[in-house]
Amino acid sequence: MRFAFFQPTDPDDSAFVENPAWRERPFTYTQGDENQSGGWKNDEWEREIKVSRADAATIFDQARARLINFDIIPPTIMNITTQWNLEGRLPQQGDVIFQRTHLIRIGNLHVVDVLSATRLGEVVDEADYFSLVYIATKGHPEKGFSRYSLHPNGEHRVIFKIETTSQPANILTKLVSPIITRRTQLKITHSVLDTMERGVIMDLSGVSS
């Protein structure tokens, strides 16, 4: 786990994504690990995105675009830099997602940031279903994976779902898990749900039926 101190408000993390040392970091999870040992936590959250003036296909497309752009979390909580967006293409299996989590922040000053990375383990891009599965790599505060998925649900609705399987990755994160690690995880997750819903509604606020 790597820390950064007193960082700029709007850091440029593209160099981390382009660095082979980050791109080639091994996964810390393989499918079925949670069945081999204890301490794993499985979570699932859903958020219905409803825009009465837009059809489900339009809502789905807009939510998909936000997820591809990773425009789903406020930069006051975390900065995300993805390999596919830097390279101007769609996400592919193996792509790096660099994460800068603002652990301690005073006003606009990022006192302590946690630097980590995940990589895409699966991408599903279909007409009525889209999902990204990203897996923690070595040095991440947690072991495990997260799946972000979208699918239409009725005439004017889309379901945004987050599924996670995780456990603290080292002694430090295990010791502080109830106070910091778990609280940070929940804060980020609920912020993603809120930002996705509000963002899509705002994006489509001018759409006529």
Coordinates of N, CA and C in Angstrom, one line a residue, residues 36-208:
Q36 N -12.2 -20.7 -0.1 CA -11.0 -21.4 0.4 C -10.6 -21.0 1.8
S37 N -11.0 -19.8 2.2 CA -10.6 -19.3 3.5 C -11.7 -18.3 4.0
G38 N -11.6 -18.0 5.3 CA -12.6 -17.1 5.9 C -12.2 -15.7 5.8
G39 N -13.0 -14.8 6.3 CA -12.7 -13.4 6.3 C -13.2 -12.6 5.1
W40 N -13.9 -13.3 4.2 CA -14.4 -12.6 3.0 C -15.8 -12.0 3.3
K41 N -16.0 -10.8 2.7 CA -17.3 -10.2 2.9 C -18.0 -10.0 1.5
N42 N -19.2 -10.5 1.3 CA -19.9 -10.3 0.1 C -21.0 -9.2 0.3
D43 N -21.0 -8.2 -0.6 CA -22.0 -7.1 -0.5 C -22.7 -7.0 -1.9
E44 N -23.9 -6.4 -1.8 CA -24.6 -6.1 -3.1 C -25.5 -4.9 -2.8
W45 N -25.4 -4.0 -3.8 CA -26.3 -2.8 -3.7 C -26.9 -2.5 -5.0
E46 N -28.1 -2.0 -5.0 CA -28.8 -1.7 -6.3 C -29.4 -0.2 -6.2
R47 N -29.4 0.4 -7.3 CA -30.0 1.7 -7.4 C -30.8 1.8 -8.7
E48 N -32.1 2.1 -8.6 CA -32.9 2.3 -9.7 C -32.8 3.7 -10.3
I49 N -32.4 3.8 -11.5 CA -32.3 5.2 -12.2 C -33.6 5.4 -13.0
K50 N -34.4 6.3 -12.6 CA -35.6 6.6 -13.3 C -35.7 8.0 -13.9
V51 N -36.0 8.1 -15.2 CA -36.2 9.4 -15.8 C -37.4 9.2 -16.6
S52 N -38.5 9.9 -16.1 CA -39.8 9.7 -16.7 C -39.9 10.2 -18.2
R53 N -39.1 11.1 -18.5 CA -39.1 11.7 -19.9 C -38.2 10.9 -20.9
A54 N -37.5 9.9 -20.4 CA -36.6 9.2 -21.3 C -37.0 7.7 -21.3
D55 N -36.8 7.0 -22.4 CA -37.0 5.5 -22.4 C -35.8 4.8 -21.8
A56 N -36.0 3.5 -21.5 CA -35.0 2.8 -20.8 C -33.7 2.7 -21.6
A57 N -33.8 2.6 -22.9 CA -32.6 2.5 -23.8 C -31.8 3.7 -23.7
T58 N -32.4 4.9 -23.7 CA -31.7 6.2 -23.5 C -31.0 6.3 -22.2
I59 N -31.7 5.9 -21.1 CA -31.1 5.9 -19.8 C -30.0 4.9 -19.7
F60 N -30.1 3.8 -20.3 CA -29.1 2.7 -20.3 C -27.8 3.3 -21.0
D61 N -28.0 3.9 -22.2 CA -26.9 4.4 -22.9 C -26.1 5.5 -22.2
Q62 N -26.9 6.3 -21.5 CA -26.2 7.4 -20.8 C -25.5 6.9 -19.5
A63 N -26.1 5.9 -18.8 CA -25.4 5.4 -17.7 C -24.2 4.6 -18.1
R64 N -24.3 3.9 -19.2 CA -23.1 3.1 -19.8 C -22.0 4.1 -20.1
A65 N -22.3 5.3 -20.7 CA -21.3 6.3 -21.0 C -20.6 6.8 -19.8
R66 N -21.4 7.0 -18.7 CA -20.8 7.5 -17.5 C -19.9 6.4 -16.9
L67 N -20.3 5.2 -16.9 CA -19.5 4.1 -16.4 C -18.2 3.9 -17.2
I68 N -18.3 4.0 -18.5 CA -17.1 3.9 -19.3 C -16.1 5.1 -19.0
N69 N -16.7 6.2 -18.8 CA -15.8 7.4 -18.5 C -15.4 7.5 -17.1
F70 N -16.0 6.6 -16.3 CA -15.8 6.5 -14.8 C -16.1 7.9 -14.2
D71 N -17.2 8.5 -14.7 CA -17.7 9.8 -14.2 C -18.8 9.4 -13.2
I72 N -18.4 8.7 -12.1 CA -19.3 8.2 -11.2 C -18.9 8.4 -9.7
I73 N -17.9 9.2 -9.5 CA -17.5 9.5 -8.1 C -16.9 10.9 -8.0
P74 N -17.2 11.6 -7.0 CA -16.7 13.0 -6.9 C -15.2 13.0 -6.7
P75 N -14.5 13.8 -7.3 CA -13.0 13.9 -7.1 C -12.6 14.3 -5.7
T76 N -13.6 14.8 -4.9 CA -13.2 15.1 -3.5 C -13.0 13.9 -2.7
I77 N -13.6 12.7 -3.2 CA -13.4 11.5 -2.5 C -12.3 10.6 -3.1
M78 N -12.3 10.5 -4.4 CA -11.3 9.7 -5.1 C -11.1 10.2 -6.5
N79 N -9.8 10.2 -7.0 CA -9.5 10.4 -8.4 C -9.3 9.1 -9.1
I80 N -9.9 8.9 -10.2 CA -9.8 7.7 -11.0 C -9.2 8.0 -12.4
T81 N -8.2 7.2 -12.7 CA -7.6 7.4 -14.1 C -7.6 6.0 -14.7
T82 N -8.2 5.8 -15.9 CA -8.3 4.5 -16.5 C -7.5 4.5 -17.8
Q83 N -6.9 3.3 -18.0 CA -6.1 3.1 -19.2 C -6.8 3.3 -20.5
W84 N -8.1 2.8 -20.5 CA -8.8 2.9 -21.8 C -9.2 4.4 -22.1
N85 N -9.5 5.2 -21.1 CA -9.8 6.6 -21.4 C -8.5 7.3 -21.8
L86 N -7.4 7.0 -21.2 CA -6.1 7.7 -21.7 C -5.8 7.3 -23.1
E87 N -6.2 6.1 -23.5 CA -5.8 5.6 -24.9 C -7.0 5.9 -25.8
G88 N -8.1 6.5 -25.4 CA -9.2 6.8 -26.3 C -9.9 5.7 -26.9
R89 N -10.2 4.7 -26.1 CA -10.9 3.5 -26.7 C -11.9 2.9 -25.6
L90 N -12.5 1.9 -26.0 CA -13.4 1.2 -25.0 C -12.6 0.3 -24.1
P91 N -13.2 0.0 -22.9 CA -12.4 -0.8 -21.9 C -12.2 -2.3 -22.4
Q92 N -11.1 -2.8 -22.0 CA -10.7 -4.2 -22.4 C -10.2 -4.9 -21.2
Q93 N -10.4 -6.2 -21.2 CA -9.9 -7.0 -20.1 C -8.4 -6.8 -19.9
G94 N -8.0 -6.6 -18.6 CA -6.6 -6.4 -18.3 C -6.2 -4.9 -18.1
D95 N -7.1 -4.0 -18.6 CA -6.8 -2.5 -18.4 C -6.7 -2.2 -16.9
V96 N -5.8 -1.2 -16.7 CA -5.5 -0.7 -15.4 C -6.5 0.5 -15.0
I97 N -7.0 0.4 -13.8 CA -7.7 1.6 -13.2 C -6.9 2.1 -12.0
F98 N -6.3 3.2 -12.1 CA -5.5 3.8 -11.0 C -6.4 4.6 -10.1
Q99 N -6.3 4.3 -8.8 CA -7.1 5.0 -7.8 C -6.3 5.8 -6.8
R100 N -6.7 7.0 -6.7 CA -6.1 7.9 -5.6 C -7.3 8.2 -4.6
T101 N -7.2 7.6 -3.5 CA -8.3 7.8 -2.5 C -7.8 8.8 -1.5
H102 N -8.7 9.8 -1.3 CA -8.3 10.9 -0.4 C -8.7 10.5 1.1
L103 N -7.7 9.9 1.8 CA -8.0 9.4 3.1 C -8.2 10.5 4.1
I104 N -7.3 11.5 4.1 CA -7.4 12.7 5.0 C -7.4 13.9 4.2
R105 N -8.4 14.7 4.3 CA -8.6 15.9 3.5 C -9.0 17.1 4.4
I106 N -8.3 18.2 4.3 CA -8.7 19.4 5.0 C -9.0 20.5 4.0
G107 N -10.3 20.9 3.9 CA -10.6 21.8 2.8 C -10.3 21.3 1.5
N108 N -9.5 22.0 0.7 CA -9.0 21.6 -0.6 C -7.7 20.9 -0.6
L109 N -7.1 20.7 0.6 CA -5.8 20.1 0.8 C -5.9 18.6 1.0
H110 N -5.3 17.9 0.1 CA -5.2 16.4 0.3 C -4.0 16.1 1.2
V111 N -4.3 15.9 2.4 CA -3.2 15.6 3.4 C -2.6 14.2 3.2
V112 N -3.5 13.2 3.1 CA -3.0 11.8 2.9 C -3.9 11.2 1.8
D113 N -3.2 10.7 0.8 CA -3.8 9.9 -0.3 C -3.3 8.5 -0.2
V114 N -4.2 7.6 -0.6 CA -3.8 6.2 -0.7 C -3.8 5.9 -2.2
L115 N -2.6 5.4 -2.7 CA -2.5 5.1 -4.2 C -2.6 3.6 -4.4
S116 N -3.4 3.2 -5.3 CA -3.6 1.8 -5.5 C -4.1 1.6 -6.9
A117 N -4.2 0.3 -7.3 CA -4.7 0.0 -8.7 C -5.5 -1.2 -8.7
T118 N -6.4 -1.3 -9.6 CA -7.2 -2.5 -10.0 C -7.0 -2.7 -11.5
R119 N -7.4 -3.9 -11.9 CA -7.4 -4.2 -13.4 C -8.7 -4.9 -13.8
L120 N -9.1 -4.6 -15.0 CA -10.3 -5.2 -15.4 C -10.2 -6.7 -15.6
G121 N -11.0 -7.5 -15.0 CA -11.0 -8.9 -15.2 C -12.1 -9.4 -16.2
E122 N -13.1 -8.6 -16.4 CA -14.1 -8.9 -17.4 C -14.9 -7.7 -17.8
V123 N -15.2 -7.7 -19.1 CA -16.1 -6.6 -19.7 C -17.2 -7.3 -20.5
V124 N -18.4 -7.0 -20.2 CA -19.6 -7.5 -20.9 C -20.3 -6.3 -21.5
D125 N -20.4 -6.2 -22.8 CA -21.1 -5.0 -23.4 C -22.1 -5.5 -24.4
E126 N -23.3 -5.6 -24.0 CA -24.4 -6.1 -24.8 C -25.5 -5.1 -24.9
A127 N -26.5 -5.3 -25.8 CA -27.5 -4.3 -26.1 C -28.3 -3.9 -24.8
D128 N -28.5 -4.9 -23.9 CA -29.3 -4.6 -22.7 C -28.6 -5.0 -21.4
Y129 N -27.3 -5.1 -21.5 CA -26.5 -5.4 -20.3 C -25.1 -5.0 -20.5
F130 N -24.6 -4.2 -19.5 CA -23.2 -3.8 -19.5 C -22.6 -4.0 -18.1
S131 N -21.4 -4.5 -18.1 CA -20.8 -4.7 -16.8 C -19.2 -4.6 -16.9
L132 N -18.6 -4.1 -15.8 CA -17.2 -4.1 -15.7 C -16.9 -4.8 -14.4
V133 N -16.0 -5.7 -14.4 CA -15.5 -6.4 -13.2 C -14.0 -6.0 -13.0
Y134 N -13.7 -5.4 -11.9 CA -12.4 -5.0 -11.7 C -11.9 -5.7 -10.4
I135 N -10.6 -6.1 -10.5 CA -10.0 -7.0 -9.5 C -8.8 -6.2 -8.9
A136 N -8.7 -6.3 -7.5 CA -7.6 -5.6 -6.8 C -6.3 -6.2 -7.2
T137 N -5.2 -5.4 -7.3 CA -3.9 -5.8 -7.6 C -3.0 -5.7 -6.3
K138 N -1.8 -6.2 -6.4 CA -0.9 -6.1 -5.3 C -0.7 -4.7 -4.8
G139 N -0.7 -4.5 -3.5 CA -0.6 -3.1 -3.0 C -1.9 -2.4 -2.7
H140 N -3.0 -3.0 -3.2 CA -4.3 -2.4 -2.9 C -4.7 -2.7 -1.5
P141 N -5.4 -1.8 -0.8 CA -5.8 -2.0 0.6 C -6.7 -3.2 0.8
E142 N -7.4 -3.7 -0.3 CA -8.2 -4.8 -0.2 C -7.9 -5.9 -1.2
K143 N -8.2 -7.1 -0.9 CA -8.2 -8.2 -1.9 C -9.7 -8.4 -2.4
G144 N -9.8 -8.8 -3.6 CA -11.2 -9.1 -4.1 C -11.5 -8.4 -5.4
F145 N -12.8 -8.4 -5.7 CA -13.3 -7.8 -6.9 C -14.6 -7.1 -6.7
S146 N -14.9 -6.2 -7.7 CA -16.2 -5.5 -7.7 C -16.8 -5.6 -9.1
R147 N -18.1 -5.8 -9.2 CA -18.8 -5.8 -10.5 C -19.8 -4.6 -10.5
Y148 N -19.6 -3.8 -11.5 CA -20.6 -2.7 -11.7 C -21.4 -3.1 -13.0
S149 N -22.7 -3.2 -12.8 CA -23.5 -3.6 -14.0 C -24.8 -2.7 -14.2
L150 N -25.2 -2.7 -15.4 CA -26.4 -1.9 -15.8 C -27.3 -2.8 -16.6
H151 N -28.7 -2.7 -16.4 CA -29.6 -3.4 -17.2 C -31.0 -2.6 -17.1
P152 N -31.7 -2.6 -18.3 CA -33.0 -1.9 -18.2 C -34.0 -2.7 -17.3
N153 N -34.9 -1.9 -16.7 CA -35.9 -2.5 -15.8 C -37.2 -1.8 -16.0
G154 N -37.9 -2.1 -17.0 CA -39.2 -1.4 -17.3 C -39.0 -0.3 -18.3
E155 N -40.1 0.5 -18.5 CA -40.1 1.4 -19.6 C -39.2 2.6 -19.4
H156 N -39.1 3.1 -18.2 CA -38.3 4.3 -18.0 C -37.3 4.1 -16.9
R157 N -36.8 2.9 -16.7 CA -35.9 2.6 -15.6 C -34.7 1.8 -16.0
V158 N -33.6 2.0 -15.3 CA -32.4 1.1 -15.4 C -31.9 0.8 -14.0
I159 N -31.5 -0.4 -13.8 CA -30.9 -0.8 -12.5 C -29.4 -0.8 -12.6
F160 N -28.8 0.0 -11.7 CA -27.3 0.0 -11.5 C -27.0 -0.8 -10.3
K161 N -26.2 -1.9 -10.5 CA -25.9 -2.8 -9.4 C -24.4 -2.8 -9.1
I162 N -24.0 -2.9 -7.8 CA -22.7 -3.0 -7.4 C -22.6 -4.3 -6.6
E163 N -21.7 -5.2 -7.0 CA -21.5 -6.5 -6.2 C -20.0 -6.5 -5.9
T164 N -19.7 -6.8 -4.6 CA -18.3 -6.9 -4.2 C -18.0 -8.1 -3.4
T165 N -16.9 -8.7 -3.5 CA -16.3 -9.7 -2.6 C -14.9 -9.3 -2.2
S166 N -14.7 -9.1 -0.9 CA -13.5 -8.5 -0.5 C -13.1 -8.8 0.9
Q167 N -11.8 -8.6 1.2 CA -11.3 -8.7 2.6 C -10.1 -7.8 2.7
P168 N -9.7 -7.3 3.9 CA -8.5 -6.5 4.0 C -7.3 -7.2 3.5
A169 N -6.4 -6.5 2.8 CA -5.3 -7.2 2.1 C -4.0 -7.3 3.0
N170 N -3.9 -6.6 4.1 CA -2.7 -6.6 4.9 C -3.0 -6.4 6.3
I171 N -2.0 -6.5 7.2 CA -2.2 -6.4 8.6 C -2.8 -5.0 9.0
L172 N -2.2 -4.0 8.3 CA -2.7 -2.6 8.7 C -4.2 -2.4 8.4
T173 N -4.6 -2.8 7.2 CA -6.0 -2.6 6.8 C -6.9 -3.6 7.6
K174 N -6.4 -4.7 8.0 CA -7.2 -5.6 8.9 C -7.4 -4.9 10.3
L175 N -6.3 -4.3 10.8 CA -6.4 -3.7 12.1 C -7.4 -2.5 12.2
V176 N -7.4 -1.7 11.1 CA -8.3 -0.5 11.1 C -9.6 -0.8 10.3
S177 N -9.8 -2.0 9.9 CA -11.0 -2.3 9.0 C -12.3 -1.8 9.6
P178 N -12.7 -2.1 10.9 CA -14.0 -1.6 11.3 C -14.1 -0.1 11.4
I179 N -13.0 0.6 11.5 CA -13.0 2.1 11.7 C -12.8 2.8 10.4
I180 N -11.8 2.4 9.6 CA -11.4 3.1 8.4 C -11.7 2.4 7.2
T181 N -11.2 1.1 7.0 CA -11.3 0.4 5.7 C -12.7 0.2 5.3
R182 N -13.5 -0.3 6.2 CA -14.9 -0.6 5.9 C -15.7 0.7 5.7
R183 N -15.5 1.7 6.6 CA -16.2 3.0 6.4 C -15.8 3.6 5.1
T184 N -14.6 3.6 4.7 CA -14.2 4.2 3.4 C -14.8 3.4 2.3
Q185 N -14.9 2.1 2.3 CA -15.5 1.3 1.3 C -17.0 1.7 1.1
L186 N -17.7 1.8 2.2 CA -19.1 2.1 2.2 C -19.3 3.5 1.7
K187 N -18.5 4.5 2.1 CA -18.6 5.9 1.7 C -18.4 5.9 0.2
I188 N -17.4 5.3 -0.4 CA -17.2 5.3 -1.8 C -18.3 4.6 -2.6
T189 N -18.8 3.5 -2.1 CA -19.9 2.8 -2.8 C -21.1 3.6 -2.8
H190 N -21.6 4.2 -1.7 CA -22.8 5.0 -1.7 C -22.6 6.3 -2.5
S191 N -21.4 6.8 -2.6 CA -21.2 8.0 -3.4 C -21.3 7.6 -4.9
V192 N -20.8 6.4 -5.3 CA -20.9 6.0 -6.7 C -22.4 5.8 -7.0
L193 N -23.1 5.2 -6.2 CA -24.6 5.0 -6.5 C -25.3 6.4 -6.6
D194 N -25.0 7.3 -5.7 CA -25.6 8.6 -5.7 C -25.2 9.4 -7.0
T195 N -23.9 9.4 -7.3 CA -23.4 10.2 -8.4 C -23.9 9.6 -9.7
M196 N -24.0 8.3 -9.9 CA -24.5 7.7 -11.1 C -26.0 8.2 -11.3
E197 N -26.8 8.0 -10.3 CA -28.2 8.3 -10.4 C -28.4 9.8 -10.7
R198 N -27.8 10.7 -9.9 CA -28.0 12.1 -10.1 C -27.4 12.6 -11.4
G199 N -26.2 12.0 -11.8 CA -25.6 12.4 -13.0 C -26.4 12.0 -14.3
V200 N -27.0 10.8 -14.3 CA -27.8 10.4 -15.5 C -29.1 11.3 -15.5
I201 N -29.7 11.5 -14.4 CA -30.9 12.4 -14.3 C -30.6 13.8 -14.9
M202 N -29.5 14.3 -14.4 CA -29.0 15.6 -14.9 C -28.7 15.6 -16.4
D203 N -28.0 14.6 -16.8 CA -27.7 14.5 -18.3 C -28.9 14.5 -19.1
L204 N -30.0 13.8 -18.7 CA -31.2 13.7 -19.5 C -32.3 14.6 -19.1
S205 N -32.0 15.6 -18.3 CA -33.1 16.5 -17.8 C -33.8 17.3 -19.0
G206 N -33.1 17.4 -20.1 CA -33.7 18.1 -21.2 C -34.3 17.2 -22.3
V207 N -34.3 15.9 -22.0 CA -34.8 15.0 -23.0 C -36.4 15.0 -23.0
S208 N -36.9 15.1 -24.2 CA -38.4 15.1 -24.3 C -38.9 13.7 -24.6

